[in-house]
Short mmCIF file of C-alpha atoms (C1' of nucleotides) in Angstrom, two decimals:
data_model
loop_
_atom_site.label_atom_id
_atom_site.label_comp_id
_atom_site.label_asym_id
_atom_site.label_seq_id
_atom_site.Cartn_x
_atom_site.Cartn_y
_atom_site.Cartn_z
CA UNK A 1 -43.50 56.48 45.84
CA UNK A 2 -41.12 54.47 47.98
CA UNK A 3 -39.98 50.92 47.56
CA UNK A 4 -40.32 47.98 49.91
CA UNK A 5 -36.93 47.41 51.52
CA UNK A 6 -35.38 44.07 50.61
CA UNK A 7 -35.73 42.17 53.87
CA UNK A 8 -36.23 38.54 54.60
CA UNK A 9 -39.52 38.07 56.38
CA UNK A 10 -41.17 35.01 57.85
CA UNK A 11 -43.78 33.90 55.32
CA UNK A 12 -47.45 33.53 56.27
CA UNK A 13 -47.03 35.59 59.45
CA UNK A 14 -48.13 39.19 59.83
CA UNK A 15 -49.12 41.51 62.60
CA UNK A 16 -51.76 44.19 62.72
CA UNK A 17 -51.95 47.01 65.22
CA UNK A 18 -54.92 48.94 66.55
CA UNK A 19 -53.40 52.22 67.67
CA UNK A 20 -55.69 54.10 70.02
CA UNK A 21 -55.48 57.82 70.63
CA UNK A 22 -57.76 60.22 72.42
CA UNK A 23 -58.76 63.62 71.15
CA UNK A 24 -61.80 65.82 71.26
CA UNK A 25 -63.42 63.55 73.86
CA UNK A 26 -63.32 60.71 71.33
CA UNK A 27 -61.44 57.49 70.97
CA UNK A 28 -59.68 57.29 67.62
CA UNK A 29 -57.48 54.85 65.79
CA UNK A 30 -54.93 55.15 63.02
CA UNK A 31 -56.02 53.85 59.61
CA UNK A 32 -53.99 53.67 56.44
CA UNK A 33 -55.32 54.30 52.97
CA UNK A 34 -53.63 52.60 50.03
CA UNK A 35 -52.69 54.52 46.90
CA UNK A 36 -55.38 54.72 44.26
CA UNK A 37 -57.45 51.86 45.58
CA UNK A 38 -59.86 53.38 48.07
CA UNK A 39 -58.83 50.58 50.40
CA UNK A 40 -58.34 51.13 54.10
CA UNK A 41 -56.47 48.93 56.54
CA UNK A 42 -54.89 48.75 59.96
CA UNK A 43 -51.18 49.49 60.14
CA UNK A 44 -49.38 46.19 60.08
CA UNK A 45 -46.26 44.50 58.93
CA UNK A 46 -44.10 41.45 58.82
CA UNK A 47 -41.56 39.77 61.05
CA UNK A 48 -37.94 39.49 59.98
CA UNK A 49 -36.50 36.02 60.07
CA UNK A 50 -34.12 36.91 62.89
CA UNK A 51 -36.39 39.25 64.83
CA UNK A 52 -38.56 38.55 67.86
CA UNK A 53 -42.27 38.99 67.16
CA UNK A 54 -42.71 41.72 69.77
CA UNK A 55 -39.73 43.64 68.40
CA UNK A 56 -41.23 43.59 64.94
CA UNK A 57 -44.38 45.23 66.22
CA UNK A 58 -42.46 47.89 68.15
CA UNK A 59 -40.39 48.59 65.09
CA UNK A 60 -43.53 49.05 63.04
CA UNK A 61 -45.05 51.36 65.62
CA UNK A 62 -41.90 53.46 65.70
CA UNK A 63 -41.93 53.80 61.92
CA UNK A 64 -45.61 54.73 61.86
CA UNK A 65 -45.79 57.06 64.88
CA UNK A 66 -42.25 58.14 65.69
CA UNK A 67 -42.82 56.92 69.24
CA UNK A 68 -40.85 54.53 71.39
CA UNK A 69 -41.81 52.88 74.65
CA UNK A 70 -45.44 52.63 73.76
CA UNK A 71 -48.01 50.84 75.86
CA UNK A 72 -48.60 47.73 73.80
CA UNK A 73 -50.67 44.64 74.33
CA UNK A 74 -51.04 41.52 72.24
CA UNK A 75 -54.66 40.42 72.33
CA UNK A 76 -55.47 37.81 69.70
CA UNK A 77 -54.15 35.92 66.70
CA UNK A 78 -56.42 35.76 63.69
CA UNK A 79 -56.17 32.69 61.50
CA UNK A 80 -59.48 32.11 59.76
CA UNK A 81 -59.71 31.34 56.06
CA UNK A 82 -61.95 34.33 55.38
CA UNK A 83 -58.93 36.55 55.82
CA UNK A 84 -57.27 34.91 52.82
CA UNK A 85 -58.14 37.17 49.88
CA UNK A 86 -55.12 37.38 47.61
CA UNK A 87 -56.89 39.66 45.17
CA UNK A 88 -56.87 42.44 47.75
CA UNK A 89 -53.11 42.50 48.10
CA UNK A 90 -52.76 42.05 44.36
CA UNK A 91 -54.81 45.18 43.76
CA UNK A 92 -52.68 47.11 46.21
CA UNK A 93 -49.42 45.97 44.64
CA UNK A 94 -50.61 46.79 41.15
CA UNK A 95 -51.81 50.24 42.20
CA UNK A 96 -48.31 50.93 43.43
CA UNK A 97 -46.68 49.79 40.21
CA UNK A 98 -44.97 46.75 41.72
CA UNK A 99 -44.49 43.64 39.65
CA UNK A 100 -46.72 41.15 41.39
CA UNK A 101 -44.29 38.33 40.65
CA UNK A 102 -41.66 39.94 42.84
CA UNK A 103 -44.01 39.94 45.80
CA UNK A 104 -45.71 36.61 45.29
CA UNK A 105 -45.22 35.79 49.00
CA UNK A 106 -47.50 38.68 49.91
CA UNK A 107 -50.40 36.96 48.18
CA UNK A 108 -50.14 33.90 50.40
CA UNK A 109 -52.36 33.10 53.29
CA UNK A 110 -51.38 35.03 56.43
CA UNK A 111 -51.99 34.46 60.08
CA UNK A 112 -51.99 37.77 61.87
CA UNK A 113 -51.03 38.49 65.45
CA UNK A 114 -52.98 41.53 66.61
CA UNK A 115 -51.84 44.13 69.13
CA UNK A 116 -53.37 47.26 70.47
CA UNK A 117 -51.39 50.33 71.48
CA UNK A 118 -52.35 53.32 73.61
CA UNK A 119 -50.57 56.51 72.77
CA UNK A 120 -50.61 60.18 73.46
CA UNK A 121 -52.41 61.63 70.47
CA UNK A 122 -50.49 64.90 70.46
CA UNK A 123 -47.06 63.34 70.29
CA UNK A 124 -47.72 61.39 67.13
CA UNK A 125 -46.26 62.29 63.79
CA UNK A 126 -48.00 59.73 61.61
CA UNK A 127 -46.02 58.40 58.64
CA UNK A 128 -47.51 56.27 55.84
CA UNK A 129 -45.56 53.27 54.61
CA UNK A 130 -44.39 52.53 51.09
CA UNK A 131 -47.71 51.16 49.89
CA UNK A 132 -50.04 53.77 51.33
CA UNK A 133 -50.49 57.42 50.77
CA UNK A 134 -52.00 58.40 54.08
CA UNK A 135 -52.32 57.35 57.67
CA UNK A 136 -54.98 59.23 59.57
CA UNK A 137 -56.96 59.24 62.76
CA UNK A 138 -60.55 58.03 62.54
CA UNK A 139 -63.10 58.02 65.36
CA UNK A 140 -63.80 54.47 66.44
CA UNK A 141 -67.48 54.85 65.63
CA UNK A 142 -66.92 56.34 62.20
CA UNK A 143 -64.37 54.16 60.44
CA UNK A 144 -64.08 53.72 56.69
CA UNK A 145 -64.77 50.19 55.38
CA UNK A 146 -61.71 48.09 56.17
CA UNK A 147 -60.16 45.26 54.16
CA UNK A 148 -60.21 41.59 55.13
CA UNK A 149 -61.18 40.98 58.74
CA UNK A 150 -59.79 44.26 60.02
CA UNK A 151 -63.17 45.40 61.31
CA UNK A 152 -63.29 42.27 63.47
CA UNK A 153 -59.80 43.01 64.73
CA UNK A 154 -60.82 46.53 65.73
CA UNK A 155 -63.96 45.27 67.46
CA UNK A 156 -62.03 42.71 69.46
CA UNK A 157 -59.35 45.24 70.35
CA UNK A 158 -61.99 47.59 71.70
CA UNK A 159 -63.69 44.84 73.69
CA UNK A 160 -60.39 43.71 75.17
CA UNK A 161 -59.47 47.27 76.05
CA UNK A 162 -62.79 47.68 77.86
CA UNK A 163 -62.24 44.47 79.81
CA UNK A 164 -58.71 45.44 80.74
CA UNK A 165 -59.57 48.96 81.74
CA UNK A 166 -60.27 48.33 85.42
CA UNK A 167 -57.87 45.43 85.81
CA UNK A 168 -54.86 47.07 84.26
CA UNK A 169 -55.63 50.77 84.73
CA UNK A 170 -54.48 51.79 81.33
CA UNK A 171 -56.42 55.01 80.93
CA UNK A 172 -53.52 57.30 81.58
CA UNK A 173 -51.55 56.01 78.63
CA UNK A 174 -53.80 58.00 76.34
CA UNK A 175 -53.10 61.32 78.05
CA UNK A 176 -50.14 63.65 78.40
CA UNK A 177 -48.06 63.00 81.50
CA UNK A 178 -50.00 65.59 83.51
CA UNK A 179 -53.78 65.57 83.31
CA UNK A 180 -56.82 66.56 85.29
CA UNK A 181 -59.29 64.17 86.82
CA UNK A 182 -61.91 65.33 84.37
CA UNK A 183 -59.67 64.50 81.42
CA UNK A 184 -59.04 61.05 82.80
CA UNK A 185 -62.74 60.55 83.27
CA UNK A 186 -63.41 61.53 79.66
CA UNK A 187 -60.97 58.85 78.56
CA UNK A 188 -62.72 56.21 80.62
CA UNK A 189 -66.09 57.29 79.30
CA UNK A 190 -64.85 57.18 75.72
CA UNK A 191 -63.48 53.67 76.18
CA UNK A 192 -66.49 52.30 78.02
CA UNK A 193 -69.03 54.23 76.01
CA UNK A 194 -71.04 55.20 79.08
CA UNK A 195 -71.09 58.29 81.29
CA UNK A 196 -69.60 57.91 84.77
CA UNK A 197 -70.45 59.69 87.99
CA UNK A 198 -68.00 62.47 88.67
CA UNK A 199 -67.58 62.07 92.41
CA UNK A 200 -67.50 58.29 92.38
CA UNK A 201 -64.90 58.30 89.64
CA UNK A 202 -62.70 60.73 91.51
CA UNK A 203 -62.76 58.65 94.66
CA UNK A 204 -62.16 55.38 92.87
CA UNK A 205 -59.14 56.71 91.04
CA UNK A 206 -57.66 58.29 94.16
CA UNK A 207 -58.24 55.14 96.19
CA UNK A 208 -56.06 53.16 93.79
CA UNK A 209 -53.06 55.03 95.10
CA UNK A 210 -51.34 55.25 91.74
CA UNK A 211 -51.93 58.92 90.98
CA UNK A 212 -49.64 61.67 92.20
CA UNK A 213 -51.23 65.06 92.73
CA UNK A 214 -49.39 68.12 91.49
CA UNK A 215 -50.12 71.84 91.26
CA UNK A 216 -53.42 73.22 90.05
CA UNK A 217 -54.03 74.19 86.48
CA UNK A 218 -55.52 77.66 86.08
CA UNK A 219 -57.58 77.85 82.95
CA UNK A 220 -58.63 81.51 83.14
CA UNK A 221 -62.20 80.35 83.56
CA UNK A 222 -64.38 81.49 86.41
CA UNK A 223 -64.30 78.35 88.52
CA UNK A 224 -62.12 76.42 90.89
CA UNK A 225 -58.89 75.25 89.26
CA UNK A 226 -58.50 71.47 89.07
CA UNK A 227 -55.42 69.65 90.30
CA UNK A 228 -53.08 68.06 87.82
CA UNK A 229 -52.20 64.42 88.33
CA UNK A 230 -49.59 62.09 86.96
CA UNK A 231 -49.28 58.36 86.92
CA UNK A 232 -46.74 57.17 89.50
CA UNK A 233 -43.39 56.91 87.79
CA UNK A 234 -43.61 59.75 85.30
CA UNK B 1 -43.56 3.52 65.32
CA UNK B 2 -45.94 5.58 63.22
CA UNK B 3 -45.16 8.01 60.46
CA UNK B 4 -46.04 11.65 60.12
CA UNK B 5 -48.94 11.86 57.65
CA UNK B 6 -48.05 13.63 54.45
CA UNK B 7 -49.88 16.92 54.83
CA UNK B 8 -49.14 20.37 53.67
CA UNK B 9 -48.71 22.61 56.67
CA UNK B 10 -48.13 26.32 56.94
CA UNK B 11 -44.41 26.73 57.64
CA UNK B 12 -43.17 28.61 60.70
CA UNK B 13 -46.54 28.40 62.45
CA UNK B 14 -47.37 26.01 65.25
CA UNK B 15 -49.76 25.79 68.13
CA UNK B 16 -49.29 24.48 71.63
CA UNK B 17 -52.05 23.50 74.01
CA UNK B 18 -52.14 23.49 77.78
CA UNK B 19 -54.81 20.94 78.60
CA UNK B 20 -56.06 21.27 82.15
CA UNK B 21 -57.75 18.51 84.04
CA UNK B 22 -58.71 18.11 87.68
CA UNK B 23 -58.18 15.00 89.75
CA UNK B 24 -57.34 14.18 93.32
CA UNK B 25 -57.92 17.80 94.34
CA UNK B 26 -55.11 18.85 92.01
CA UNK B 27 -54.85 20.73 88.76
CA UNK B 28 -53.01 18.68 86.16
CA UNK B 29 -51.97 19.10 82.54
CA UNK B 30 -51.19 16.69 79.74
CA UNK B 31 -47.50 16.37 78.83
CA UNK B 32 -45.96 14.33 76.05
CA UNK B 33 -42.66 12.48 76.28
CA UNK B 34 -40.68 11.88 73.10
CA UNK B 35 -39.24 8.48 72.28
CA UNK B 36 -35.77 7.81 73.63
CA UNK B 37 -34.91 11.41 74.32
CA UNK B 38 -36.12 12.15 77.85
CA UNK B 39 -37.67 15.28 76.38
CA UNK B 40 -41.06 16.53 77.51
CA UNK B 41 -43.33 18.97 75.72
CA UNK B 42 -46.82 20.35 75.50
CA UNK B 43 -49.11 18.70 72.96
CA UNK B 44 -49.02 20.81 69.84
CA UNK B 45 -49.20 20.67 66.12
CA UNK B 46 -49.31 22.46 62.83
CA UNK B 47 -51.91 24.17 60.70
CA UNK B 48 -52.84 22.76 57.30
CA UNK B 49 -52.63 25.22 54.44
CA UNK B 50 -56.38 25.18 53.93
CA UNK B 51 -57.46 24.91 57.55
CA UNK B 52 -58.55 27.66 59.94
CA UNK B 53 -56.22 28.07 62.89
CA UNK B 54 -58.89 27.28 65.47
CA UNK B 55 -59.92 24.15 63.61
CA UNK B 56 -56.34 22.92 63.63
CA UNK B 57 -56.24 23.18 67.40
CA UNK B 58 -59.58 21.40 67.82
CA UNK B 59 -58.41 18.67 65.48
CA UNK B 60 -55.26 18.22 67.57
CA UNK B 61 -57.25 18.09 70.79
CA UNK B 62 -59.57 15.49 69.34
CA UNK B 63 -56.62 13.33 68.31
CA UNK B 64 -54.95 13.65 71.71
CA UNK B 65 -57.97 13.32 73.99
CA UNK B 66 -60.77 11.77 71.96
CA UNK B 67 -62.96 14.70 72.99
CA UNK B 68 -64.99 17.12 70.94
CA UNK B 69 -66.62 20.38 71.95
CA UNK B 70 -63.94 21.23 74.45
CA UNK B 71 -63.75 24.51 76.32
CA UNK B 72 -60.86 26.18 74.55
CA UNK B 73 -59.30 29.59 74.82
CA UNK B 74 -56.49 31.19 72.86
CA UNK B 75 -54.35 33.22 75.24
CA UNK B 76 -51.04 34.27 73.70
CA UNK B 77 -48.76 33.90 70.71
CA UNK B 78 -45.13 33.22 71.44
CA UNK B 79 -42.58 34.54 69.00
CA UNK B 80 -39.28 35.13 70.78
CA UNK B 81 -35.98 33.98 69.34
CA UNK B 82 -35.17 31.88 72.40
CA UNK B 83 -37.75 29.41 71.25
CA UNK B 84 -35.73 28.74 68.10
CA UNK B 85 -33.60 25.69 68.95
CA UNK B 86 -33.42 23.48 65.88
CA UNK B 87 -31.23 20.93 67.63
CA UNK B 88 -34.15 19.95 69.87
CA UNK B 89 -36.40 18.95 67.00
CA UNK B 90 -33.44 17.36 65.26
CA UNK B 91 -32.84 15.13 68.26
CA UNK B 92 -36.48 14.15 68.33
CA UNK B 93 -36.58 13.31 64.63
CA UNK B 94 -33.41 11.25 64.84
CA UNK B 95 -34.65 9.33 67.87
CA UNK B 96 -37.67 8.34 65.81
CA UNK B 97 -35.58 7.18 62.88
CA UNK B 98 -36.76 9.87 60.51
CA UNK B 99 -34.44 11.21 57.85
CA UNK B 100 -33.94 14.79 58.96
CA UNK B 101 -33.74 15.97 55.37
CA UNK B 102 -37.36 14.96 54.80
CA UNK B 103 -38.49 17.16 57.65
CA UNK B 104 -36.21 20.11 57.20
CA UNK B 105 -39.17 22.48 57.64
CA UNK B 106 -39.60 21.27 61.19
CA UNK B 107 -36.20 22.69 62.08
CA UNK B 108 -37.18 26.20 61.09
CA UNK B 109 -38.11 28.96 63.43
CA UNK B 110 -41.70 28.66 64.65
CA UNK B 111 -44.13 31.13 66.05
CA UNK B 112 -46.56 29.33 68.30
CA UNK B 113 -50.14 30.26 69.09
CA UNK B 114 -50.97 28.96 72.55
CA UNK B 115 -54.36 27.76 73.77
CA UNK B 116 -55.59 26.34 77.01
CA UNK B 117 -58.34 23.78 77.31
CA UNK B 118 -60.44 22.68 80.27
CA UNK B 119 -61.64 19.13 80.17
CA UNK B 120 -63.27 16.49 82.27
CA UNK B 121 -60.37 14.37 83.45
CA UNK B 122 -62.32 11.15 83.52
CA UNK B 123 -63.52 11.29 79.95
CA UNK B 124 -60.05 11.50 78.45
CA UNK B 125 -58.41 8.67 76.62
CA UNK B 126 -55.00 10.17 76.01
CA UNK B 127 -53.26 9.18 72.76
CA UNK B 128 -49.61 9.97 71.99
CA UNK B 129 -48.72 11.20 68.52
CA UNK B 130 -46.30 9.69 66.03
CA UNK B 131 -43.21 11.21 67.62
CA UNK B 132 -43.93 10.53 71.26
CA UNK B 133 -44.32 7.39 73.27
CA UNK B 134 -46.49 8.70 76.05
CA UNK B 135 -48.90 11.43 76.98
CA UNK B 136 -49.58 11.67 80.70
CA UNK B 137 -51.11 13.86 83.34
CA UNK B 138 -48.72 15.80 85.53
CA UNK B 139 -49.65 18.00 88.48
CA UNK B 140 -49.11 21.63 87.64
CA UNK B 141 -46.66 22.02 90.49
CA UNK B 142 -44.64 18.95 89.65
CA UNK B 143 -43.89 19.07 85.95
CA UNK B 144 -40.91 17.46 84.24
CA UNK B 145 -38.46 19.88 82.60
CA UNK B 146 -40.05 21.05 79.35
CA UNK B 147 -38.40 21.88 76.04
CA UNK B 148 -38.06 25.36 74.57
CA UNK B 149 -40.27 27.95 76.24
CA UNK B 150 -43.01 25.51 77.18
CA UNK B 151 -42.61 26.24 80.90
CA UNK B 152 -43.34 29.91 80.13
CA UNK B 153 -46.39 28.88 78.14
CA UNK B 154 -47.70 26.83 81.03
CA UNK B 155 -47.09 29.66 83.49
CA UNK B 156 -48.92 32.15 81.32
CA UNK B 157 -51.79 29.73 80.76
CA UNK B 158 -52.19 29.28 84.48
CA UNK B 159 -52.08 33.03 85.13
CA UNK B 160 -54.66 33.67 82.42
CA UNK B 161 -56.90 30.94 83.76
CA UNK B 162 -56.75 32.52 87.22
CA UNK B 163 -57.64 35.93 85.82
CA UNK B 164 -60.51 34.54 83.79
CA UNK B 165 -61.91 32.42 86.58
CA UNK B 166 -64.31 34.99 88.03
CA UNK B 167 -65.02 36.81 84.80
CA UNK B 168 -65.81 33.79 82.70
CA UNK B 169 -66.89 31.24 85.34
CA UNK B 170 -65.06 28.40 83.79
CA UNK B 171 -64.70 26.18 86.83
CA UNK B 172 -67.41 23.76 85.87
CA UNK B 173 -65.68 22.75 82.65
CA UNK B 174 -63.27 20.68 84.70
CA UNK B 175 -65.98 18.60 86.38
CA UNK B 176 -68.48 15.98 85.28
CA UNK B 177 -71.85 17.42 84.33
CA UNK B 178 -73.21 16.90 87.84
CA UNK B 179 -71.10 17.92 90.79
CA UNK B 180 -71.40 19.03 94.38
CA UNK B 181 -70.64 22.49 95.67
CA UNK B 182 -67.65 21.11 97.53
CA UNK B 183 -66.20 19.66 94.35
CA UNK B 184 -66.62 22.97 92.57
CA UNK B 185 -64.93 24.72 95.46
CA UNK B 186 -61.97 22.34 95.26
CA UNK B 187 -61.57 23.24 91.59
CA UNK B 188 -61.54 26.94 92.38
CA UNK B 189 -59.04 26.41 95.16
CA UNK B 190 -56.79 24.38 92.92
CA UNK B 191 -56.82 27.03 90.22
CA UNK B 192 -56.33 29.98 92.54
CA UNK B 193 -53.96 28.20 94.89
CA UNK B 194 -55.68 29.53 98.00
CA UNK B 195 -58.35 28.14 100.32
CA UNK B 196 -61.80 29.71 100.10
CA UNK B 197 -64.48 30.08 102.76
CA UNK B 198 -67.10 27.43 102.43
CA UNK B 199 -70.20 29.46 103.16
CA UNK B 200 -69.12 32.50 101.20
CA UNK B 201 -68.26 30.37 98.20
CA UNK B 202 -71.62 28.63 98.25
CA UNK B 203 -73.49 31.90 98.36
CA UNK B 204 -71.43 33.52 95.64
CA UNK B 205 -71.91 30.60 93.26
CA UNK B 206 -75.64 30.40 93.91
CA UNK B 207 -76.04 34.14 93.49
CA UNK B 208 -74.66 33.91 89.97
CA UNK B 209 -77.82 32.15 88.94
CA UNK B 210 -76.07 29.79 86.53
CA UNK B 211 -76.26 26.61 88.58
CA UNK B 212 -79.23 24.28 88.50
CA UNK B 213 -79.85 22.26 91.63
CA UNK B 214 -80.70 18.58 91.27
CA UNK B 215 -81.21 15.65 93.62
CA UNK B 216 -78.93 14.91 96.54
CA UNK B 217 -76.03 12.53 96.34
CA UNK B 218 -75.94 9.97 99.12
CA UNK B 219 -72.41 8.87 99.85
CA UNK B 220 -73.16 6.30 102.57
CA UNK B 221 -71.26 8.54 104.99
CA UNK B 222 -72.77 9.67 108.23
CA UNK B 223 -73.54 13.25 107.30
CA UNK B 224 -76.00 15.34 105.39
CA UNK B 225 -76.04 14.55 101.68
CA UNK B 226 -75.00 17.41 99.41
CA UNK B 227 -77.06 18.55 96.45
CA UNK B 228 -75.80 17.92 92.96
CA UNK B 229 -75.59 20.90 90.63
CA UNK B 230 -75.14 21.33 86.95
CA UNK B 231 -74.18 24.26 84.81
CA UNK B 232 -77.22 25.74 83.05
CA UNK B 233 -77.53 24.11 79.68
CA UNK B 234 -76.29 20.59 80.43
"C1'" DC C 1 -77.95 10.25 120.17
"C1'" DC C 2 -73.60 11.32 118.27
"C1'" DA C 3 -70.18 13.04 114.85
"C1'" DA C 4 -69.53 14.85 110.47
"C1'" DA C 5 -70.56 17.73 106.82
"C1'" DA C 6 -74.15 20.59 104.40
"C1'" DG C 7 -77.12 24.38 104.22
"C1'" DT C 8 -79.00 28.77 105.90
"C1'" DG C 9 -79.74 32.86 109.06
"C1'" DT C 10 -77.80 36.79 111.41
"C1'" DT C 11 -74.79 40.20 112.19
"C1'" DA C 12 -70.71 42.91 111.27
"C1'" DT C 13 -67.67 45.04 108.12
"C1'" DA C 14 -66.13 46.89 103.88
"C1'" DT C 15 -67.14 48.91 99.55
"C1'" DA C 16 -69.83 51.45 96.22
"C1'" DT C 17 -73.23 54.80 95.16
"C1'" DA C 18 -76.10 59.06 95.62
"C1'" DC C 19 -76.60 63.48 97.11
"C1'" DA C 20 -75.41 67.60 99.32
"C1'" DC C 21 -72.48 71.04 100.53
"C1'" DC C 22 -68.56 74.00 100.48
"C1'" DC C 23 -64.56 76.02 97.98
"C1'" DA C 24 -61.92 78.47 94.49
"C1'" DT C 25 -61.95 81.26 90.46
"C1'" DG C 26 -62.60 85.29 87.23
"C1'" DA C 27 -65.96 88.35 85.53
"C1'" DT D 1 -71.41 88.60 94.60
"C1'" DC D 2 -72.58 85.51 91.09
"C1'" DA D 3 -72.11 81.43 88.05
"C1'" DT D 4 -69.34 77.64 87.14
"C1'" DG D 5 -67.07 73.65 88.00
"C1'" DG D 6 -63.89 71.11 91.49
"C1'" DG D 7 -63.31 68.73 95.83
"C1'" DT D 8 -64.91 66.43 99.92
"C1'" DG D 9 -68.31 64.98 103.70
"C1'" DT D 10 -72.15 62.27 104.86
"C1'" DA D 11 -75.90 59.20 104.41
"C1'" DT D 12 -77.61 55.21 102.05
"C1'" DA D 13 -77.41 50.95 99.62
"C1'" DT D 14 -75.10 46.96 98.37
"C1'" DA D 15 -71.69 43.37 98.61
"C1'" DT D 16 -68.55 40.66 101.31
"C1'" DA D 17 -67.06 38.34 105.32
"C1'" DA D 18 -67.40 36.02 109.85
"C1'" DC D 19 -69.78 33.25 112.87
"C1'" DA D 20 -73.37 30.64 114.70
"C1'" DC D 21 -77.03 27.71 114.28
"C1'" DT D 22 -79.87 24.12 112.31
"C1'" DT D 23 -80.48 20.05 109.31
"C1'" DT D 24 -79.46 15.61 107.45
"C1'" DT D 25 -77.14 11.34 107.39
"C1'" DG D 26 -75.34 6.51 109.02
"C1'" DG D 27 -73.39 4.26 112.72
#
DNA sequence: CCAAAAGTGTTATATATACACCCATGA
DNA sequence: TCATGGGTGTATATATAACACTTTTGG
């Protein structure tokens, strides 16, 4: 059982992160479970008084995933009153043996800036924080019940990711640096939730001019070996 | 000289609004000038402790423009350290004859949630707030120097508006409820900053199926009278 | 009847989709 | 040489653009 480091944070301001990974042809996100409460939440955190907002989020992601230089996008700031449920945080603090009085500021109303991140599933070494005993991948369509408005945050993150997919071409951030066209297509299909035509997809991706073709990958299977591609600049 | 109403606001959290209007074939935004300081800023405000974030912004817009039910979109939350310049707010408070000690919280670091609004220029009755002596329309490409990071906020608002223009079809929010195709085209051109082909534009808009055609508008000029259109649902 | 601007028709071009075919691979 | 999946060629459909033509209006 760790202890919350004594830092000075901006009151009333939090961030939450929807961390997307791709594995087994499914889109997954990282969810934390709090000690002895059966409560699940998005990984989030607070902003130090002398720290830029974006740095705070990157710091949190580094602590949770061990990764730096992550593809990260701020997508909405949640400030409704429904998200103000002090009893939730109180339960969590008590379950961890903290004196609630010492963390009174955590029971205040928070406005949360939400980000989504796209990361390479295999590179992650997920680390829980002081208040939680696990951080695990869950398929997007099979999440545990989440606290506060975190289900809304996930839904909006997914919608925004879908909208940004063609415009910002972010699919490759979920894959290792070298990938086949089929793997890339599976990512797109997982994000959009619909099957795509193989040949059309291949041509569209190639026509963008942002993929570099490399050697073939021989799988040992009895069929033509697919080319490996990388995103320009890797 | 008014006085700031005694309200309890969430500390460290503000909002800023980029209010777009369209007049004289130009895109314009509302800018406030502070008393005796030569300082210009976006209209903004604070969030009451028991008030949803979005409501706070709508309340501010109502106070500034007299309008309700405005097209409003949250687009980014600004939280860099460069935007922390307490001397700016100090100057403004002093110029208004306020005792700085009574408003110490205003000198803190603020994270600002930014929104843009699209309104019908002619319906606005712009009202300055307690700290400013004027609120005026400025063309987007001829703004006065703005405080803090407000120029960045405007730039990002404009970029987001451009990106959303096709996807969300927001052009009509800047016009009166009945408008000609030419007027709508001028709005699009002002937002995108490029001329569009007349015939192509007409066809594209009509093909969307969201415009209702009404009677013609006779201008007294010696040419064919254009049809008036409205957005479905007005 | 003319000039100006609006609306529509026609054709050309570009882009997206569907389908077919050929190629590489290992058993 | 067969089955499997990858890559590309070709036809078709659809969307976009360019241009011309016709219509309406007031002088």
